[in-house]
């Protein structure tokens, strides 16, 4: 488990941080033009509509970029750990800032296929990604 600073939950981001309880990754989607919106806001930047709500996505994606952190910035933080931007497979410009786990720091690569898993922290479920299990 990674030491986490937990987010403040509001009406917009609640699904993203809690649907992991049921194993689902929630991303806001516009009901008028089907565009995914992240970070979650109740407004579609493509069609300017307000018919936006969380939907469960596949949980698969690819590593767009990453960095390996070797410094323990807070007590209890185990190093090294991998910070990444993951693009979801449904829409390439939806990019989630997250940790890559179940993967040695030297094994993560650009474009690596990954899948979501969740780590519970208090009453939240943080989305993390790991290499696709083949
Ligand atoms: Zn829209």
Short mmCIF file of C-alpha atoms and ligand atoms in Angstrom, two decimals:
data_model
loop_
_atom_site.label_atom_id
_atom_site.label_comp_id
_atom_site.label_asym_id
_atom_site.label_seq_id
_atom_site.Cartn_x
_atom_site.Cartn_y
_atom_site.Cartn_z
CA UNK A 1 0.00 0.00 0.00
CA UNK A 2 1.20 3.49 -0.85
CA UNK A 3 0.80 6.36 1.65
CA UNK A 4 -1.85 8.61 0.11
CA UNK A 5 -3.12 12.09 0.57
CA UNK A 6 -6.84 11.54 0.06
CA UNK A 7 -8.86 13.86 -2.16
CA UNK A 8 -11.73 16.02 -0.99
CA UNK A 9 -14.85 14.35 -2.36
CA UNK A 10 -17.54 16.41 -4.04
CA UNK A 11 -20.55 15.66 -6.22
CA UNK A 12 -18.44 15.66 -9.38
CA UNK A 13 -15.60 13.35 -8.34
CA UNK A 14 -17.47 11.00 -5.99
CA UNK A 15 -18.02 8.25 -8.60
CA UNK A 16 -14.37 8.26 -9.65
CA UNK A 17 -13.23 7.65 -6.08
CA UNK A 18 -15.98 5.27 -4.90
CA UNK A 19 -17.15 3.04 -7.77
CA UNK A 20 -14.00 0.98 -7.27
CA UNK A 21 -15.85 -0.57 -4.33
CA UNK A 22 -17.76 -2.51 -7.01
CA UNK A 23 -14.70 -2.95 -9.22
CA UNK A 24 -15.80 -0.24 -11.66
CA UNK A 25 -13.79 2.66 -13.04
CA UNK A 26 -16.15 5.64 -13.41
CA UNK A 27 -15.43 8.32 -16.00
CA UNK A 28 -17.86 11.15 -16.78
CA UNK A 29 -19.41 10.96 -20.24
CA UNK A 30 -21.58 13.34 -22.17
CA UNK A 31 -24.99 11.85 -22.89
CA UNK A 32 -25.44 14.07 -25.95
CA UNK A 33 -22.18 13.55 -27.87
CA UNK A 34 -20.60 10.56 -26.02
CA UNK A 35 -17.41 12.46 -25.20
CA UNK A 36 -15.62 11.35 -22.02
CA UNK A 37 -14.75 14.20 -19.66
CA UNK A 38 -11.93 13.98 -17.14
CA UNK A 39 -11.29 15.39 -14.58
CA UNK A 40 -15.00 15.02 -13.82
CA UNK A 41 -17.07 18.16 -14.29
CA UNK A 42 -20.80 18.48 -15.09
CA UNK A 43 -20.06 20.14 -18.42
CA UNK A 44 -19.02 18.82 -21.83
CA UNK A 45 -16.13 20.80 -23.36
CA UNK A 46 -16.91 19.40 -26.83
CA UNK A 47 -20.62 20.20 -27.25
CA UNK A 48 -21.03 22.51 -24.26
CA UNK A 49 -23.87 20.36 -22.99
CA UNK A 50 -24.67 19.66 -19.36
CA UNK A 51 -25.96 16.12 -19.82
CA UNK A 52 -22.82 14.61 -18.28
CA UNK A 53 -22.76 11.73 -15.81
CA UNK A 54 -20.38 9.00 -14.67
CA UNK A 55 -20.24 5.76 -16.66
CA UNK A 56 -18.30 2.58 -16.04
CA UNK A 57 -15.50 2.06 -18.56
CA UNK A 58 -13.48 -1.08 -19.35
CA UNK A 59 -10.62 -0.25 -17.00
CA UNK A 60 -8.08 -0.92 -19.72
CA UNK A 61 -5.63 1.59 -21.09
CA UNK A 62 -2.01 2.30 -21.95
CA UNK A 63 0.84 4.11 -20.26
CA UNK A 64 1.33 7.46 -22.00
CA UNK A 65 4.21 8.60 -19.82
CA UNK A 66 5.67 7.79 -16.44
CA UNK A 67 8.35 8.58 -13.92
CA UNK A 68 9.94 6.46 -11.24
CA UNK A 69 10.19 8.23 -7.89
CA UNK A 70 13.02 7.22 -5.59
CA UNK A 71 12.47 9.75 -2.79
CA UNK A 72 10.20 9.12 0.19
CA UNK A 73 8.45 12.50 0.33
CA UNK A 74 6.35 11.55 3.35
CA UNK A 75 6.99 9.09 6.20
CA UNK A 76 5.89 5.59 5.32
CA UNK A 77 6.14 6.07 1.57
CA UNK A 78 7.87 3.06 0.08
CA UNK A 79 10.21 3.70 -2.80
CA UNK A 80 10.69 3.34 -5.64
CA UNK A 81 7.18 3.81 -7.01
CA UNK A 82 5.83 4.57 -10.46
CA UNK A 83 3.73 7.63 -11.28
CA UNK A 84 2.08 7.54 -14.69
CA UNK A 85 -0.45 9.07 -17.02
CA UNK A 86 -2.70 6.32 -18.36
CA UNK A 87 -4.96 6.89 -21.39
CA UNK A 88 -8.18 4.88 -21.18
CA UNK A 89 -8.87 2.63 -24.17
CA UNK A 90 -12.23 4.30 -24.85
CA UNK A 91 -10.75 7.76 -25.54
CA UNK A 92 -7.07 8.60 -25.89
CA UNK A 93 -7.30 12.11 -24.46
CA UNK A 94 -8.71 10.90 -21.14
CA UNK A 95 -5.54 10.57 -19.10
CA UNK A 96 -5.49 9.49 -15.49
CA UNK A 97 -2.67 10.38 -13.12
CA UNK A 98 -2.06 7.21 -11.14
CA UNK A 99 0.40 4.67 -9.80
CA UNK A 100 1.48 1.60 -11.73
CA UNK A 101 1.71 -1.40 -9.40
CA UNK A 102 2.55 -5.10 -9.68
CA UNK A 103 5.42 -4.06 -11.92
CA UNK A 104 9.11 -3.49 -11.16
CA UNK A 105 10.26 0.07 -11.78
CA UNK A 106 12.58 -1.08 -14.55
CA UNK A 107 9.82 -2.93 -16.41
CA UNK A 108 7.32 -0.17 -17.10
CA UNK A 109 7.38 1.07 -20.71
CA UNK A 110 5.72 3.74 -22.83
CA UNK A 111 2.58 2.31 -24.41
CA UNK A 112 2.41 -0.62 -21.99
CA UNK A 113 -1.09 -2.15 -21.84
CA UNK A 114 -2.49 -1.80 -18.34
CA UNK A 115 -5.68 -2.60 -16.46
CA UNK A 116 -7.27 -0.99 -13.44
CA UNK A 117 -7.39 -2.30 -9.92
CA UNK A 118 -8.39 -0.47 -6.78
CA UNK A 119 -6.79 0.20 -3.42
CA UNK A 120 -9.09 1.05 -0.55
CA UNK A 121 -8.11 4.00 1.63
CA UNK A 122 -10.72 4.75 4.30
CA UNK A 123 -14.01 4.98 2.34
CA UNK A 124 -12.38 5.65 -1.01
CA UNK A 125 -11.05 3.29 -3.69
CA UNK A 126 -8.06 4.73 -5.49
CA UNK A 127 -7.77 3.59 -9.14
CA UNK A 128 -4.34 2.07 -9.83
CA UNK A 129 -3.11 0.25 -12.90
CA UNK A 130 -1.01 -2.86 -13.46
CA UNK A 131 0.32 -4.58 -16.56
CA UNK A 132 -2.41 -6.56 -18.34
CA UNK A 133 -2.34 -10.09 -17.04
CA UNK A 134 -2.03 -12.41 -20.02
ZN1 LIG B 1 -21.00 16.61 -25.35
#
